[in-house]
Every structure is written in structure tokens, then in C-alpha cells.
């Protein structure tokens, strides 16, 4: 198949600070929630102290990006490297590091595409007031964003605010939610989510004021849910699963207010967040310029009735804390029509086409895919090669889906697979690899941290060179 992509299509790749950088406390950087959680698992897997050691290999790694042919590199800045305690003194060494990275990208004709917040809240803010539960966290984030816009806005024009707020808010560990009572945890979660919406609006407005020609958007974890059967209740349950896991978040960013069904849920659970005068005007004033989405899988759902023990709106979280059942709305099911990766993510390129069409039809904003990839163990052969045809097949299917979406009329401006090189997986360490470049280390053995181009590196290099011919 020969695909047709726009001439200026942004072929890229992605990463995040805590998963790639290492140097977790070097040059004044503070500890983050992501560091804290990784250290709790350090007896079983790699933690964030070294990760892929981009902090010391950044120039070499950008050279590999240039060789790969990347048009853009989507990466995140660590808030705690810029402001170690979250809302105190600015760390000039942190600014200098990211400035060098940005300059090197530009020198290699790679557009820097920067995420401000990717799961790594400065841990000092947790100790001060439990992070996002307190409204002050939103204003601390606004200050941090303004520091970044001031320092890098002359060279960085593409910005993302929060990575996957809609998913992050469901993972207690990432939000530092330790409450065992389900209602209290949901109340805390709703308030944190609301404060993140405020922070997003503050950052969007600051970007538009401070960065000449700046474009800014949310990066959401996209959701496409199929009904388990054609029973009307299951069809409705599938829609509600999408709405509660993703669409409510996009609607809040786009319209500046909760959609009716979500406000009903908040009232059903008696967890409506505290809102202050002026918030509504702020939320409505912040206009996102595009939509960034991360896509890995689709879901399946059936209707789940409520009962006396499980009132309407009550959620039951699955073992992975990402998927949940919601009484009176939906229950997560397995789709028997799809194959899955070794780690359980069902592989479905068609779902990407559905998501792209859905979001474009709803919002009519340009779209960019900022994560998409296959996480699986890779084997380095004795002759120093990595044969990952399975990754090539996975990405090929999703590139085809993108091409068809463009034919459908979707304004798709870029594709940044996860990830540019192997990096730290939050719960599987270096057993679960995504990169086009193999990083020669294991969880408990740093080895030489050498970089090895996988077969997928050369395949994707050709995709970029031919602007999407596969």
C-alpha cells in the first residue's frame, strides 16, 4: 500500500523525562512522584535513577534521531529539574540542560515538541499539600509553565500541557492517592482532576500570551470501546465507557465545562469538586489549538446494572487501575476478536481510524498522534542485532489506518510512536521495550548502555524518507 501524507507531515517519535533521562538527582533536580514510586519497586526492576541515561547520552541520541530522519521529537521537561521543590527557587542548571537539548534538535532540523507534565509531579508538593488535591498546585504549575515559556518559547512553538490527564487521574499511585475508602478516594480524585483542568487553562492562556506563534494542547489517552453485543444497553455502555474515560476530558478542555452526563455522575457520587468564582470564565477562555492523542488499544464493554450494594456511579477498578467498571453504566469486557500483546493490550489499527474520525468530527481541530507502539521483550542476538518484525507489523498497520483517516478527511499533522529508544516502563522496567533503538541494559545490570539500531529503526527510516510509503 502506498499512503498519501501531507508534504509537511511531522514524522517523529516520543519519550518522557523520568523514563529516559536518569540523572534523577543530578545538577539540583528534585525527587518526583514518578521517582518515589519507581524506588518502591527497585528490588524487582529498574528505577528512574539511570533509566536510559539520556541525561548523559543526549547528544548521541539526538544524532540517532537525525539518522532516523525524525522531523519532530516529542519529549517532556521534568518540572522538578526546573523547580526542584515545585514552587520555590528556579534551577538554572535544569534550564541549561533542556536548552542544550532544544538547540541540538534544531541544529539537526528536528522540531522540539514539548510536554510540560508527564506523570512526574515534584514530590515536595505532595509533602506540602498532597499535590493536585490543593488548588495551590494549579498556580505552582502555572508559574512553572511560565518559566518554561520564558526560557524556551523563542525556540519551542509546539507545547503539550498534561500527558494523559484522563488516564493519570485513574491511577492512584501517580496521583499519590492512598485513601482506602472508595468514596473518599473518588472525591479526592475529582478535586485533583478539577485542579488539573484549572492548571491546563492557566498554561494555555500563558502560552498564548508569552510564546509568539505558540500552539498548545492536551495529550489524552484515547479510548475506543466496542459493545459486547448489539443489545441497546451494551451499545450505550460502550459509549459511556468512552465518554467517562476520555471524552469528558476533551469536552472540558474544549467547552470549559463538564458535560451533563459527567456532572450527573459527580452529583450521584456526591463528589462535585469545590469551584471558585472566576473559574468558569478561566476555563472557557483557554482555547486549545489542536488535539494530541496517545493510542495503544481498544476496549469492549457491557452494561453493568447498579444495586443496593453498588449504587449508580460507583466504580470498581481493575487490577491495573486503568480500566474500571461503573455501576449503572458499563463493565469492561474482553474482545475475543482481537489478538493481544504479551502484556495484554489488544492490537487494533482500525480503532485508531475510528478514534481519529471521532475526535475530528467532534472538535474540528488538527490532530497529532503523540504515542503509539508495541511494548514487548526484545532479544539482542550474538551478532549485535535486534530483529523486531512484530513491531514493524504493528506500526505498519497503524500507519495504514492513519492514511485511511486522512482520506476520510481527518486533518492529521503528525505521528510520534512510543518510543524513540528503549526506556523505563513504569511497571515492567526494561523487560517491556518499545524503542526503535535497543538500550543495552537489563533491570539489574547497566552493562554498557550501548545503543543498537533495531530492524524497525531502518524500516521506519524508510517510511519517513518516503513520506509514508510502506
PDB file of N, CA, C and O in Angstrom, residues 16 39 69 83 208 236 260 268 290 301 325 334 348 351 354 381 437 443 455:
ATOM      1  N   UNK A  16       9.484  10.323  27.596  1.00  0.00           N
ATOM      2  CA  UNK A  16       9.179  11.194  28.738  1.00  0.00           C
ATOM      3  C   UNK A  16      10.401  11.282  29.627  1.00  0.00           C
ATOM      4  O   UNK A  16      11.246  10.384  29.644  1.00  0.00           O
ATOM      5  N   UNK A  39      11.236   3.872  43.002  1.00  0.00           N
ATOM      6  CA  UNK A  39      12.135   3.377  44.040  1.00  0.00           C
ATOM      7  C   UNK A  39      11.477   2.264  44.862  1.00  0.00           C
ATOM      8  O   UNK A  39      12.163   1.377  45.365  1.00  0.00           O
ATOM      9  N   UNK A  69      15.859  10.174  10.763  1.00  0.00           N
ATOM     10  CA  UNK A  69      15.137  11.083   9.876  1.00  0.00           C
ATOM     11  C   UNK A  69      13.988  11.818  10.535  1.00  0.00           C
ATOM     12  O   UNK A  69      13.149  12.405   9.843  1.00  0.00           O
ATOM     13  N   UNK A  83      12.227  23.428  38.720  1.00  0.00           N
ATOM     14  CA  UNK A  83      11.928  23.970  40.055  1.00  0.00           C
ATOM     15  C   UNK A  83      11.923  22.782  41.006  1.00  0.00           C
ATOM     16  O   UNK A  83      10.910  22.094  41.137  1.00  0.00           O
ATOM     17  N   UNK A 208      -0.285  31.361  25.045  1.00  0.00           N
ATOM     18  CA  UNK A 208      -0.756  32.272  24.002  1.00  0.00           C
ATOM     19  C   UNK A 208      -0.293  33.701  24.236  1.00  0.00           C
ATOM     20  O   UNK A 208      -0.096  34.466  23.282  1.00  0.00           O
ATOM     21  N   UNK A 236     -25.002   1.418  24.482  1.00  0.00           N
ATOM     22  CA  UNK A 236     -24.926   2.611  25.314  1.00  0.00           C
ATOM     23  C   UNK A 236     -23.753   2.521  26.285  1.00  0.00           C
ATOM     24  O   UNK A 236     -23.037   3.511  26.505  1.00  0.00           O
ATOM     25  N   UNK A 260     -22.982  17.251  30.621  1.00  0.00           N
ATOM     26  CA  UNK A 260     -24.079  16.948  31.524  1.00  0.00           C
ATOM     27  C   UNK A 260     -23.979  15.595  32.188  1.00  0.00           C
ATOM     28  O   UNK A 260     -24.215  15.457  33.401  1.00  0.00           O
ATOM     29  N   UNK A 268     -24.268  12.244  41.555  1.00  0.00           N
ATOM     30  CA  UNK A 268     -24.681  10.922  42.038  1.00  0.00           C
ATOM     31  C   UNK A 268     -23.762  10.418  43.139  1.00  0.00           C
ATOM     32  O   UNK A 268     -24.207   9.824  44.123  1.00  0.00           O
ATOM     33  N   UNK A 290      -4.984  22.380  19.040  1.00  0.00           N
ATOM     34  CA  UNK A 290      -5.032  21.095  18.353  1.00  0.00           C
ATOM     35  C   UNK A 290      -5.293  20.039  19.417  1.00  0.00           C
ATOM     36  O   UNK A 290      -5.494  20.364  20.592  1.00  0.00           O
ATOM     37  N   UNK A 301     -17.181  -3.304  26.131  1.00  0.00           N
ATOM     38  CA  UNK A 301     -17.961  -3.079  27.345  1.00  0.00           C
ATOM     39  C   UNK A 301     -19.361  -3.651  27.229  1.00  0.00           C
ATOM     40  O   UNK A 301     -19.929  -3.775  26.135  1.00  0.00           O
ATOM     41  N   UNK A 325     -14.947  -0.657  36.038  1.00  0.00           N
ATOM     42  CA  UNK A 325     -16.372  -0.883  35.845  1.00  0.00           C
ATOM     43  C   UNK A 325     -17.113   0.230  36.573  1.00  0.00           C
ATOM     44  O   UNK A 325     -16.663   0.707  37.625  1.00  0.00           O
ATOM     45  N   UNK A 334     -13.586  -8.516  27.619  1.00  0.00           N
ATOM     46  CA  UNK A 334     -12.538  -8.904  26.679  1.00  0.00           C
ATOM     47  C   UNK A 334     -13.133  -9.036  25.280  1.00  0.00           C
ATOM     48  O   UNK A 334     -14.185  -9.657  25.093  1.00  0.00           O
ATOM     49  N   UNK A 348      -5.257  -3.266  17.525  1.00  0.00           N
ATOM     50  CA  UNK A 348      -6.417  -2.925  16.711  1.00  0.00           C
ATOM     51  C   UNK A 348      -6.180  -1.629  15.926  1.00  0.00           C
ATOM     52  O   UNK A 348      -6.602  -0.548  16.344  1.00  0.00           O
ATOM     53  N   UNK A 351      -9.208   0.636  15.262  1.00  0.00           N
ATOM     54  CA  UNK A 351      -9.634   1.516  16.341  1.00  0.00           C
ATOM     55  C   UNK A 351      -9.013   2.898  16.233  1.00  0.00           C
ATOM     56  O   UNK A 351      -9.636   3.901  16.614  1.00  0.00           O
ATOM     57  N   UNK A 354     -11.026   4.866  13.816  1.00  0.00           N
ATOM     58  CA  UNK A 354     -12.288   5.265  14.433  1.00  0.00           C
ATOM     59  C   UNK A 354     -12.072   6.473  15.351  1.00  0.00           C
ATOM     60  O   UNK A 354     -12.829   7.449  15.313  1.00  0.00           O
ATOM     61  N   UNK A 381      20.799 -10.281  19.591  1.00  0.00           N
ATOM     62  CA  UNK A 381      21.446 -11.502  19.136  1.00  0.00           C
ATOM     63  C   UNK A 381      22.949 -11.449  19.377  1.00  0.00           C
ATOM     64  O   UNK A 381      23.516 -10.384  19.670  1.00  0.00           O
ATOM     65  N   UNK A 437      15.466   1.938  18.954  1.00  0.00           N
ATOM     66  CA  UNK A 437      16.865   1.719  19.308  1.00  0.00           C
ATOM     67  C   UNK A 437      16.906   0.924  20.612  1.00  0.00           C
ATOM     68  O   UNK A 437      16.257   1.289  21.595  1.00  0.00           O
ATOM     69  N   UNK A 443      17.348  -4.823  33.851  1.00  0.00           N
ATOM     70  CA  UNK A 443      16.840  -4.169  35.054  1.00  0.00           C
ATOM     71  C   UNK A 443      17.908  -4.039  36.133  1.00  0.00           C
ATOM     72  O   UNK A 443      18.044  -2.980  36.753  1.00  0.00           O
ATOM     73  N   UNK A 455      15.846  -3.605  13.702  1.00  0.00           N
ATOM     74  CA  UNK A 455      15.335  -3.678  12.338  1.00  0.00           C
ATOM     75  C   UNK A 455      14.262  -2.615  12.107  1.00  0.00           C
ATOM     76  O   UNK A 455      14.173  -2.037  11.013  1.00  0.00           O
TER      77      UNK A 455
END
